[in-house]
Amino acid sequence: MCGIIAYAGYKECQPILLESLKRLEYRGYDSCGIAVRVESRKSRRGRINPTPTIEVYKDVGRVGDLAKSFPQIQGLKGGGRGTPVDGQDARPTRLQTPGSGLGIAHTRWATHGEVSKSNAHPHLDCSGRIAVVHNGVIENFQSLRDELTREGHHFSSETDTEVIPHLIERYYDGDLEGAVTRALADVRGTYAIIVLAAGHKKLVAARRESPLIIGIGDRENFVASDVAAVLDYTDRVIYLEDGDIALVSEGSISITSRESGRGTPDSRLQTLDYRPVQREEQVIPWSLEEAQKGGYEHFMLKEIHEQPKAIENTLSGHISLIERTVSLNVRKEAGLEDIVLVACGTSSHAALIAEYVIGKLCHLPVRVKVASEFNCHEMALEKTWVWGISQSGETLDTLRAIKKARTLGCATLAITNVPGSSITRIAEQVFYTRAGPEIGVAATKTFLTQLVALYLLAFSFASPDIMNAEGLIEGLRLLPSRVRQVLDGAEGIIPHARHLSRYDNAFFIGRGLNYPVAMEGALKLKEISYIHAEAYAAGELKHGPFALLGPSTPVVAMATRDDTYEPMLTSIKEIKARGSQVIALAEEGDEDIEQFVDAVIRIPPIDPLFSPFLNSVALQLLAYYAAKERGCPIDLPANLAKSVTVP
Ligand code: AGP
């Protein structure tokens, strides 16, 4: 989703903004742009114009291409001419000395209007002296645009965002913060914005339901949509909250807010009554190295290989092998009778696996709701515990579901990987996974650590009898080494991936707790290799999808040795009879499977309850190598974003 970075400091801002934009590429984008405040400018005749101006550069495509607009920046590849902003002076507008220490930049993931240079951010007001970058959606933009057009404002894009600089212009009388405040009172929707004005040596930043952080440096400050953008420069951050407006300059940060309190669910307050607030400074526990490829060809491959460590880190301090107990900081209040898990995408697959595990071990009623479909029908609100699962902690549908649940009186718990993310400030309790930063768009290590968290929670609610009898703690302890074994067998998965890469369609089938694993395998394959893949409960395939079986539709089957094994063999035989090739994921030592399928991916032996961990890693590798074979942009799949911060 859109990425935002802004700089206010003593250094030349353009190289910093470009490098930081590259760190935000993982969020997914289609175009990008930069606006910088230039103190003085040399005309083509050599005269100095002392009035500060704003220069904007934007383009469709990659940040690396945008860098070519700045030939004079040392250390950046390029040399092309500057790209003039649409609707502005058509002559090349190269940055002139002296450079600028104040600028904003953006990667756009199109929502309103096609992918084009004119729709890319930053957007300007009529005077060209106010520039805005925005993440989110302005719901009432059309009526505002009509109103502003009647007042004489001219628009040069199709975006919802462009109304913001024009609204600020409408209210501007020399007080930038006041104008931003009044402009924001007119808009409905979600936003993280940063405003740059030619007449001011400070940035104005504001958020409502879209993430925004301030990075604190020494004589330099940053504003960004996430910490990955600032990790090169600082690990000290402030997380802005809904309703905050921040003034950020080289040497100061001040924040005012119009929300009445932490976690307040109502984000539509239209008051102009802002009061100064202190937001706690936090230190990010992630290192820059963790957010770099470290010699791997793709972030996704690196993150797949980091999984044993990520599991260890997430388990750390929570299990006692001697006492066979789990200790967590999460409290289950008395009177809570059922659990509802809300999540999107891969996180919802983790939830579906947890539904099975919690149901089996804890005998608690548990349901999973895709966050965008969450409603509170059929819930006994004060007896329901709602868990929001989101690796980023910024997925808007999940945030809204948790806010709604909390407003209605449900107990809430967040499971997330990102310290300080929005979900941690909405839910009453938080369980952190410790996967470290995940940059690849495809969720891998965050998925496995979500499973660890959910298994730990399930075990903590299971009776001591079950914990003692089933060797569950031992199962958790073995996970890192068993996952390592799957990774050691990666070479053996490559031929199967190559084979799969030649098809345009595939089915993934599973039963029981491996049905959501099949869903996750299909999602991974389609998102990074663009092969159309669908997951089915193995028994369901014959109720319609069988019509699609045949030599051109391979089927990937989870053949785990548990009580679903025999029915799975039956399904496989039925599929084979219709001419499809079957690749099975089966345990080492299971020789029987060979006679029924075309190929086998071997999985180390493990208690079947933990099989989702190992099967998922094998499926991640299968998807990765299939995508690689097809030459796909694995870390940045088309049309996708790492965290989906729009509804
Ligand atoms: C999966 O590979 C995707 N990245 C996607 O399905 C993701 O899991 C979903 O958007 C939810 O993200 P979250 O965990 O950050 O809320």
XYZ file of C-alpha atoms and ligand atoms in Angstrom:
663
model
C 0.000 0.000 0.000
C 1.152 3.607 -0.314
C 4.417 4.436 1.403
C 5.246 7.821 2.872
C 8.538 9.315 3.960
C 9.450 12.889 4.832
C 12.660 14.493 6.021
C 13.386 17.652 7.998
C 17.032 18.088 8.840
C 20.431 19.529 8.114
C 21.296 17.184 5.257
C 20.386 17.266 1.598
C 17.037 15.493 1.652
C 16.745 14.086 -1.871
C 19.137 11.113 -1.489
C 17.610 10.301 1.896
C 14.091 10.368 0.502
C 15.033 8.196 -2.459
C 16.826 5.615 -0.328
C 13.936 5.563 2.142
C 11.445 5.157 -0.688
C 13.399 2.073 -1.732
C 12.968 0.695 1.788
C 9.216 1.191 1.333
C 9.077 -0.590 -2.028
C 8.081 -3.793 -0.273
C 4.703 -2.277 0.587
C 3.753 -2.532 -3.093
C 3.319 0.456 -5.428
C 2.882 1.521 -9.020
C 4.266 5.059 -9.148
C 6.258 7.405 -6.956
C 7.213 10.992 -6.405
C 9.110 13.541 -4.355
C 8.562 17.176 -3.425
C 11.336 19.279 -1.915
C 11.392 22.789 -0.554
C 14.124 24.806 -2.216
C 15.269 27.890 -0.324
C 16.495 29.809 -3.324
C 16.688 29.016 -6.957
C 18.940 30.078 -9.781
C 17.083 31.130 -12.919
C 18.320 30.080 -16.338
C 19.898 33.498 -16.676
C 21.860 32.920 -13.492
C 19.801 35.195 -11.212
C 18.996 34.021 -7.689
C 15.327 34.024 -6.741
C 15.325 34.209 -2.928
C 11.703 33.064 -2.524
C 11.488 29.434 -1.425
C 9.687 27.173 -3.879
C 8.541 23.567 -4.088
C 9.907 21.275 -6.757
C 8.074 18.078 -7.542
C 9.324 15.035 -9.415
C 7.156 12.007 -10.041
C 6.928 9.071 -12.339
C 5.210 5.802 -13.090
C 7.259 2.751 -12.146
C 10.206 2.130 -9.891
C 11.944 4.398 -7.407
C 15.234 3.625 -9.186
C 13.884 5.320 -12.301
C 12.743 8.347 -10.364
C 16.301 8.712 -9.086
C 17.390 9.484 -12.647
C 15.548 12.786 -12.286
C 18.270 13.919 -9.910
C 21.512 13.674 -11.887
C 23.437 15.890 -9.548
C 23.038 13.627 -6.524
C 26.226 11.729 -5.946
C 25.977 8.045 -5.385
C 22.688 7.653 -7.222
C 22.675 6.113 -10.640
C 21.140 8.191 -13.393
C 21.885 11.193 -15.457
C 18.603 11.841 -17.210
C 16.933 15.195 -17.297
C 14.634 16.255 -14.538
C 11.021 15.231 -14.951
C 8.828 18.314 -14.805
C 5.597 17.959 -12.897
C 2.444 17.738 -14.969
C 0.721 21.050 -15.338
C 3.805 22.977 -14.257
C 6.585 24.636 -16.140
C 7.405 22.207 -18.940
C 11.086 23.115 -18.858
C 13.373 20.766 -16.981
C 13.285 21.751 -13.346
C 16.589 20.482 -12.058
C 17.233 21.097 -8.450
C 19.533 24.028 -8.011
C 21.953 24.721 -5.218
C 21.621 25.249 -2.360
C 19.888 21.961 -1.709
C 16.966 21.303 0.521
C 16.715 19.818 3.963
C 12.941 19.566 3.816
C 10.999 17.203 1.589
C 8.261 14.610 1.268
C 8.043 11.476 -0.859
C 5.532 8.782 -1.688
C 5.001 5.428 -3.331
C 1.439 5.144 -4.692
C -0.766 2.064 -4.828
C -3.611 3.235 -7.040
C -7.116 3.425 -5.598
C -8.699 6.463 -7.285
C -7.588 6.940 -10.868
C -5.323 4.946 -13.143
C -1.609 4.482 -12.719
C -0.202 7.656 -14.263
C 2.276 10.412 -13.587
C -0.451 12.963 -12.950
C -2.104 10.690 -10.374
C 1.183 9.990 -8.568
C 1.823 11.937 -5.352
C 2.793 14.543 -4.140
C -0.196 16.664 -5.144
C -0.174 20.452 -5.197
C -2.610 23.273 -4.618
C -3.257 25.877 -7.343
C -0.341 28.067 -6.284
C 2.116 25.167 -6.353
C 3.247 26.198 -2.863
C 1.519 23.459 -0.827
C 2.343 19.795 -1.487
C 0.710 16.752 0.099
C 1.386 13.017 0.222
C -1.421 10.798 1.447
C -2.147 7.194 2.319
C -5.797 6.217 2.785
C -9.091 7.030 1.122
C -11.039 10.324 1.243
C -14.629 9.118 1.056
C -16.286 12.494 0.343
C -13.695 13.654 -2.177
C -16.166 14.037 -5.048
C -18.427 16.509 -3.253
C -15.380 18.421 -1.966
C -13.900 18.504 -5.431
C -17.151 19.824 -6.918
C -17.308 22.494 -4.221
C -13.677 23.533 -4.710
C -14.064 23.564 -8.485
C -17.004 25.964 -8.120
C -14.729 28.153 -5.996
C -12.216 28.264 -8.859
C -9.740 25.536 -7.883
C -8.230 23.619 -10.766
C -7.512 19.886 -10.443
C -4.916 18.023 -12.439
C -5.426 14.422 -11.269
C -8.234 11.913 -10.772
C -7.216 11.197 -7.185
C -9.162 11.663 -3.969
C -5.957 13.039 -2.401
C -5.801 16.187 -4.491
C -8.680 17.792 -2.586
C -6.421 18.014 0.490
C -3.881 20.593 -0.783
C -6.750 22.591 -2.257
C -8.639 22.558 1.032
C -5.493 23.684 2.842
C -5.096 26.448 0.285
C -8.710 27.474 0.867
C -8.032 28.015 4.580
C -4.428 29.195 4.449
C -3.817 32.647 5.899
C -0.192 32.203 6.957
C -0.996 29.618 9.657
C -0.199 26.252 8.060
C -1.182 24.067 10.999
C -4.488 25.929 11.366
C -5.237 25.486 7.664
C -4.457 21.747 7.838
C -6.671 21.405 10.898
C -9.586 23.094 9.169
C -9.048 21.118 5.965
C -9.095 17.822 7.848
C -12.337 18.779 9.548
C -13.920 18.806 6.070
C -12.792 15.344 5.017
C -14.344 11.980 5.773
C -12.299 8.838 5.405
C -8.883 7.534 6.329
C -5.571 9.280 5.988
C -1.949 9.582 6.871
C -0.786 12.856 5.329
C 2.306 14.988 5.301
C 2.125 18.586 4.155
C 5.056 20.575 2.826
C 4.638 24.301 2.203
C 7.054 26.632 0.450
C 6.575 29.304 3.110
C 7.367 27.095 6.127
C 10.461 25.322 7.449
C 8.376 22.583 9.045
C 6.236 19.652 7.966
C 2.692 19.050 9.151
C 1.709 15.388 9.563
C -1.655 13.931 10.546
C -3.275 10.522 10.767
C -6.654 8.874 10.998
C -6.806 5.093 10.593
C -3.604 4.954 8.504
C -0.200 4.398 10.096
C 2.307 7.212 10.587
C 5.451 7.339 12.684
C 8.008 10.002 13.506
C 11.662 8.950 13.459
C 13.824 10.973 15.823
C 17.378 11.784 14.834
C 20.101 14.182 15.820
C 19.296 17.548 14.171
C 17.043 15.633 11.798
C 13.580 14.130 12.030
C 11.582 11.858 9.771
C 7.925 11.057 9.238
C 7.053 7.750 7.609
C 4.343 5.207 7.092
C 6.476 2.544 8.763
C 9.755 2.046 10.544
C 11.427 0.268 7.621
C 11.792 3.689 5.968
C 13.826 5.194 8.800
C 15.846 2.251 10.136
C 18.900 3.437 8.172
C 18.961 6.590 10.266
C 17.396 5.958 13.643
C 15.744 3.374 15.874
C 13.931 6.009 17.982
C 10.331 6.502 16.968
C 7.026 7.957 18.054
C 3.843 6.275 16.850
C 1.216 8.866 16.038
C -2.335 8.034 17.075
C -5.640 8.666 15.346
C -6.496 12.352 15.480
C -2.894 13.518 15.984
C -1.394 16.450 14.125
C 2.385 16.817 14.366
C 4.660 19.714 13.500
C 8.086 18.420 12.567
C 11.176 20.468 11.821
C 14.926 19.919 11.951
C 15.088 20.489 15.677
C 11.603 20.036 17.077
C 8.529 17.844 17.207
C 5.237 18.937 18.697
C 2.001 16.993 18.654
C -1.591 17.996 19.265
C -4.569 15.702 19.253
C -8.329 15.814 19.053
C -9.016 12.239 20.186
C -10.215 11.911 23.721
C -8.090 8.946 24.655
C -6.017 5.966 23.748
C -7.859 3.403 21.699
C -10.925 5.593 21.313
C -12.930 3.863 18.632
C -14.657 6.920 17.153
C -12.357 8.328 14.527
C -14.814 10.730 12.970
C -14.712 13.559 15.418
C -14.955 16.771 13.458
C -13.914 19.138 16.237
C -11.189 21.744 15.822
C -10.343 21.478 19.479
C -6.771 20.153 19.460
C -4.738 19.899 22.638
C -0.995 19.333 23.062
C -0.138 15.710 23.839
C 3.004 13.793 24.712
C 3.529 10.555 22.805
C 6.002 8.111 24.231
C 9.266 7.594 22.370
C 10.027 3.935 21.652
C 13.132 2.109 20.519
C 12.612 -0.287 17.600
C 14.012 -3.721 18.440
C 14.851 -4.430 14.770
C 18.258 -3.962 13.209
C 18.992 -2.667 9.731
C 20.599 -6.015 8.825
C 17.331 -7.769 9.529
C 15.643 -5.573 6.963
C 18.232 -6.330 4.257
C 18.579 -9.306 1.934
C 21.783 -10.566 3.516
C 23.042 -12.342 0.395
C 19.749 -14.024 -0.522
C 18.317 -13.452 -3.982
C 14.952 -12.404 -2.542
C 13.615 -11.275 0.802
C 11.070 -14.075 0.620
C 13.770 -16.760 0.448
C 15.685 -15.130 3.294
C 12.543 -14.948 5.399
C 11.649 -18.583 4.670
C 15.106 -19.552 5.942
C 14.782 -17.359 9.033
C 11.819 -19.392 10.257
C 13.599 -21.709 12.712
C 15.046 -18.663 14.489
C 11.740 -16.790 14.355
C 9.987 -19.766 15.973
C 12.662 -19.987 18.687
C 12.345 -16.276 19.402
C 8.566 -16.430 19.637
C 8.668 -19.471 21.918
C 11.411 -17.986 24.065
C 10.414 -17.519 27.675
C 6.985 -19.030 27.182
C 7.499 -22.766 27.660
C 8.808 -24.843 30.508
C 9.964 -28.257 29.363
C 10.320 -29.530 32.901
C 6.903 -28.507 34.140
C 5.306 -28.953 30.709
C 3.604 -25.620 31.023
C 3.079 -22.511 28.972
C 3.297 -19.100 30.572
C 1.937 -16.050 28.777
C 1.076 -12.510 29.726
C -2.390 -12.943 28.237
C -5.286 -13.215 30.724
C -8.536 -14.975 29.985
C -11.148 -13.136 31.999
C -13.726 -15.211 33.806
C -17.041 -15.341 31.990
C -15.619 -15.435 28.477
C -17.388 -18.288 26.787
C -16.392 -18.170 23.171
C -13.604 -16.903 20.960
C -13.874 -15.218 17.575
C -10.720 -14.919 15.479
C -10.646 -12.100 12.911
C -7.972 -11.703 10.266
C -7.298 -11.350 6.537
C -5.384 -13.411 3.973
C -2.576 -15.524 5.352
C -3.387 -14.437 8.900
C -6.896 -15.838 8.432
C -5.354 -19.180 7.460
C -3.413 -19.164 10.734
C -6.749 -18.456 12.436
C -8.410 -21.426 10.719
C -5.650 -23.759 11.894
C -6.032 -22.336 15.403
C -9.785 -22.898 15.260
C -9.078 -26.579 14.851
C -6.382 -26.721 17.558
C -8.314 -24.698 20.152
C -11.471 -26.686 19.449
C -9.636 -29.981 19.858
C -7.585 -29.163 22.952
C -9.603 -26.615 24.885
C -13.203 -27.539 24.094
C -13.954 -23.829 23.706
C -16.379 -22.648 21.051
C -14.235 -20.825 18.505
C -15.062 -19.270 15.139
C -13.077 -17.523 12.431
C -14.321 -14.443 10.615
C -12.582 -12.835 7.668
C -12.187 -9.293 8.995
C -13.942 -7.583 6.092
C -17.016 -9.749 6.834
C -16.915 -9.310 10.576
C -20.203 -8.534 12.220
C -21.375 -9.050 15.737
C -24.530 -10.985 14.923
C -24.993 -14.124 17.016
C -22.428 -12.966 19.576
C -23.092 -12.709 23.277
C -20.996 -9.574 23.316
C -19.820 -9.426 26.905
C -18.999 -13.147 26.833
C -17.028 -13.084 23.596
C -13.298 -12.707 23.261
C -12.232 -11.346 19.875
C -8.673 -11.948 18.709
C -7.353 -9.827 15.858
C -4.483 -11.504 14.009
C -2.406 -9.208 11.814
C 1.323 -9.463 11.240
C 1.550 -5.794 10.250
C -0.952 -4.616 12.838
C -2.130 -2.117 10.212
C -4.641 -4.028 8.075
C -7.605 -1.680 8.074
C -10.314 -4.352 7.895
C -8.843 -6.103 10.937
C -8.402 -2.822 12.825
C -12.015 -1.883 12.165
C -13.260 -5.290 13.316
C -11.346 -5.018 16.593
C -12.526 -1.446 17.155
C -16.102 -2.524 16.554
C -15.791 -5.511 18.890
C -14.328 -3.320 21.600
C -16.971 -0.648 21.195
C -19.659 -3.301 21.605
C -18.148 -4.610 24.813
C -16.206 -7.690 23.688
C -12.836 -8.480 25.234
C -10.078 -8.040 22.655
C -6.621 -9.450 22.014
C -4.174 -8.527 19.246
C -1.600 -10.930 17.830
C 0.919 -8.988 15.790
C 4.545 -8.839 14.754
C 5.013 -5.082 14.691
C 5.737 -3.290 17.955
C 3.659 -0.165 18.358
C 1.461 -0.886 15.334
C -2.110 0.423 15.334
C -3.690 -2.828 16.492
C -1.617 -2.747 19.678
C -3.269 0.549 20.552
C -6.801 -0.666 19.873
C -6.922 -4.080 21.537
C -6.842 -4.449 25.328
C -4.165 -7.146 25.315
C -1.320 -7.850 22.913
C 0.693 -10.956 22.113
C 3.794 -10.205 20.056
C 5.272 -12.674 17.617
C 9.017 -12.196 17.244
C 9.659 -12.842 13.585
C 11.642 -9.631 13.016
C 10.868 -7.408 10.030
C 9.224 -9.155 7.091
C 9.829 -7.326 3.825
C 8.643 -9.778 1.132
C 4.979 -9.184 0.304
C 4.291 -12.883 0.766
C 3.884 -13.628 4.470
C 6.122 -16.532 5.502
C 7.909 -16.240 8.846
C 5.144 -14.084 10.265
C 2.642 -16.845 9.389
C 4.654 -19.530 11.173
C 5.129 -17.349 14.234
C 1.412 -16.551 14.276
C 0.882 -20.297 14.442
C 3.353 -20.504 17.332
C 1.463 -17.760 19.177
C -1.895 -19.399 18.544
C -0.674 -22.840 19.605
C 0.806 -21.309 22.777
C -2.517 -19.642 23.540
C -4.394 -22.887 22.893
C -1.996 -24.817 25.122
C -2.322 -22.254 27.878
C -6.083 -22.880 27.980
C -5.826 -26.674 27.706
C -6.242 -28.712 30.870
C -3.074 -29.969 32.635
C -4.168 -33.536 31.810
C -4.046 -32.854 28.110
C -0.715 -31.027 28.387
C 0.855 -33.933 30.253
C -0.603 -36.684 28.150
C -0.005 -35.340 24.677
C 3.643 -34.220 24.760
C 2.601 -30.882 23.329
C 5.464 -28.878 24.815
C 7.927 -31.353 23.383
C 6.265 -30.864 19.996
C 6.820 -27.119 20.219
C 10.430 -27.615 21.256
C 11.125 -29.768 18.212
C 9.663 -27.285 15.747
C 12.793 -25.240 14.902
C 14.884 -28.325 14.134
C 12.107 -29.981 12.121
C 11.571 -26.786 10.090
C 15.337 -26.705 9.495
C 15.090 -30.231 8.089
C 12.441 -29.121 5.600
C 14.704 -26.223 4.588
C 17.631 -28.602 4.190
C 15.497 -30.524 1.713
C 14.773 -27.424 -0.406
C 16.822 -28.742 -3.347
C 14.473 -31.701 -3.569
C 11.458 -29.402 -3.932
C 12.904 -27.462 -6.882
C 12.107 -30.101 -9.591
C 8.488 -30.252 -8.413
C 8.296 -26.457 -8.495
C 9.730 -26.387 -12.020
C 7.135 -28.905 -13.093
C 4.299 -26.952 -11.472
C 5.513 -23.726 -13.065
C 4.490 -25.026 -16.514
C 0.799 -25.105 -15.646
C -1.699 -22.253 -15.528
C -4.018 -23.806 -12.941
C -3.614 -25.984 -9.876
C -5.671 -27.329 -6.997
C -4.452 -27.703 -3.434
C -6.324 -30.130 -1.198
C -6.193 -30.915 2.499
C -8.337 -32.295 5.262
C -8.744 -31.307 8.899
C -6.144 -28.867 10.108
C -4.262 -29.252 6.832
C -7.164 -27.846 4.819
C -6.203 -24.264 5.818
C -2.606 -25.238 5.015
C -3.773 -26.087 1.486
C -5.460 -22.658 1.374
C -2.214 -21.016 2.389
C -0.245 -23.039 -0.203
C -2.653 -21.964 -2.953
C -2.484 -18.319 -1.850
C 1.328 -18.363 -1.849
C 1.467 -19.910 -5.312
C -1.027 -17.521 -6.884
C 0.337 -14.345 -5.338
C 3.953 -14.798 -6.359
C 3.866 -17.070 -9.457
C 0.543 -15.855 -10.940
C -0.549 -19.479 -11.396
C -4.252 -19.742 -10.717
C -4.487 -21.973 -7.658
C -7.527 -22.952 -5.636
C -7.739 -24.814 -2.368
C -10.448 -27.265 -1.459
C -11.250 -29.525 1.401
C -10.328 -32.811 -0.291
C -13.830 -34.202 0.112
C -15.380 -31.176 -1.580
C -13.509 -31.433 -4.855
C -15.972 -33.947 -6.272
C -18.867 -31.539 -5.742
C -18.137 -29.404 -8.775
C -14.394 -28.743 -9.239
C -13.939 -32.285 -10.613
C -15.190 -30.811 -13.898
C -11.823 -29.051 -14.181
C -9.629 -32.075 -13.536
C -7.471 -33.521 -16.287
C -3.868 -33.541 -17.534
C -3.627 -29.742 -17.509
C -4.647 -29.350 -13.838
C -2.201 -30.727 -11.266
C -3.293 -31.269 -7.680
C -1.094 -30.753 -4.613
C -2.347 -32.979 -1.777
C -1.551 -32.861 1.956
C -1.181 -36.564 2.815
C -0.289 -36.282 6.483
C -0.368 -39.540 8.468
C -3.261 -38.783 10.807
C -6.901 -39.746 10.837
C -7.375 -37.946 7.526
C -4.828 -40.123 5.701
C -7.165 -42.873 4.496
C -9.872 -40.494 3.251
C -7.119 -38.470 1.543
C -5.935 -41.571 -0.317
C -9.503 -42.115 -1.488
C -9.632 -38.531 -2.782
C -6.273 -38.950 -4.517
C -7.440 -42.123 -6.291
C -10.581 -40.346 -7.509
C -8.460 -37.474 -8.802
C -5.984 -39.780 -10.537
C -8.882 -41.534 -12.248
C -9.702 -38.188 -13.904
C -6.207 -37.765 -15.335
C -4.717 -35.060 -13.082
C -1.164 -35.304 -11.841
C -0.874 -35.439 -8.052
C 2.040 -34.123 -5.996
C 1.694 -35.317 -2.402
C 3.255 -33.905 0.755
C 3.929 -37.047 2.769
C 6.009 -38.128 5.712
C 9.463 -39.610 5.260
C 9.097 -43.376 5.461
C 5.593 -43.416 4.009
C 6.329 -45.725 1.073
C 2.670 -46.588 0.421
C 1.928 -43.153 -0.979
C 4.299 -43.682 -3.938
C 1.936 -46.037 -5.737
C -0.942 -43.532 -5.769
C 0.704 -40.278 -6.798
C 3.047 -38.858 -9.420
C 5.496 -37.148 -7.099
C 6.167 -36.875 -3.372
C 7.583 -33.994 -1.351
C 9.002 -35.514 1.824
C 8.184 -34.029 5.219
C 10.116 -34.982 8.392
C 8.098 -36.993 10.918
C 6.278 -34.957 13.548
C 3.158 -35.206 15.691
C 0.370 -34.522 13.139
C -0.881 -31.640 15.293
C 2.286 -29.768 14.255
C 2.189 -30.839 10.608
C 0.871 -27.401 9.450
C 4.263 -25.893 10.307
C 6.261 -28.284 8.151
C 3.769 -28.588 5.298
C 3.527 -24.796 5.084
C 7.291 -24.384 4.773
C 7.397 -26.978 1.969
C 4.567 -25.141 0.186
C 6.348 -21.798 0.598
C 9.414 -23.289 -1.111
C 7.244 -24.849 -3.825
C 5.654 -21.466 -4.571
C 8.972 -19.627 -4.369
C 10.797 -21.864 -6.831
C 7.799 -22.012 -9.203
C 7.696 -18.201 -9.238
C 11.446 -18.045 -9.757
C 11.200 -20.450 -12.684
C 8.548 -18.196 -14.239
C 10.744 -15.120 -13.741
C 8.225 -13.346 -11.495
C 9.070 -10.324 -9.299
C 8.827 -12.437 -6.153
C 9.161 -9.776 -3.469
C 6.854 -7.294 -5.205
C 4.001 -9.181 -6.863
C 1.792 -7.193 -9.221
C -1.098 -5.276 -7.677
C -0.331 -6.402 -4.120
C 0.715 -4.514 -1.023
C 2.398 -5.710 2.134
C -0.052 -4.091 4.476
C -3.503 -3.248 3.229
C -4.405 0.019 4.884
C -7.484 0.862 2.812
C -10.976 -0.662 3.142
C -0.074 -13.100 2.193
O 1.114 -13.518 1.684
C -0.362 -11.656 2.132
N 0.716 -10.846 2.446
C -1.713 -11.247 2.758
O -2.668 -12.216 2.541
C -1.680 -10.851 4.256
O -1.562 -11.973 5.051
C -2.983 -10.080 4.571
O -3.026 -8.909 3.801
C -3.113 -9.738 6.030
O -2.022 -8.987 6.474
P -1.748 -8.733 8.009
O -1.367 -10.031 8.616
O -0.644 -7.743 8.032
O -3.022 -8.209 8.596
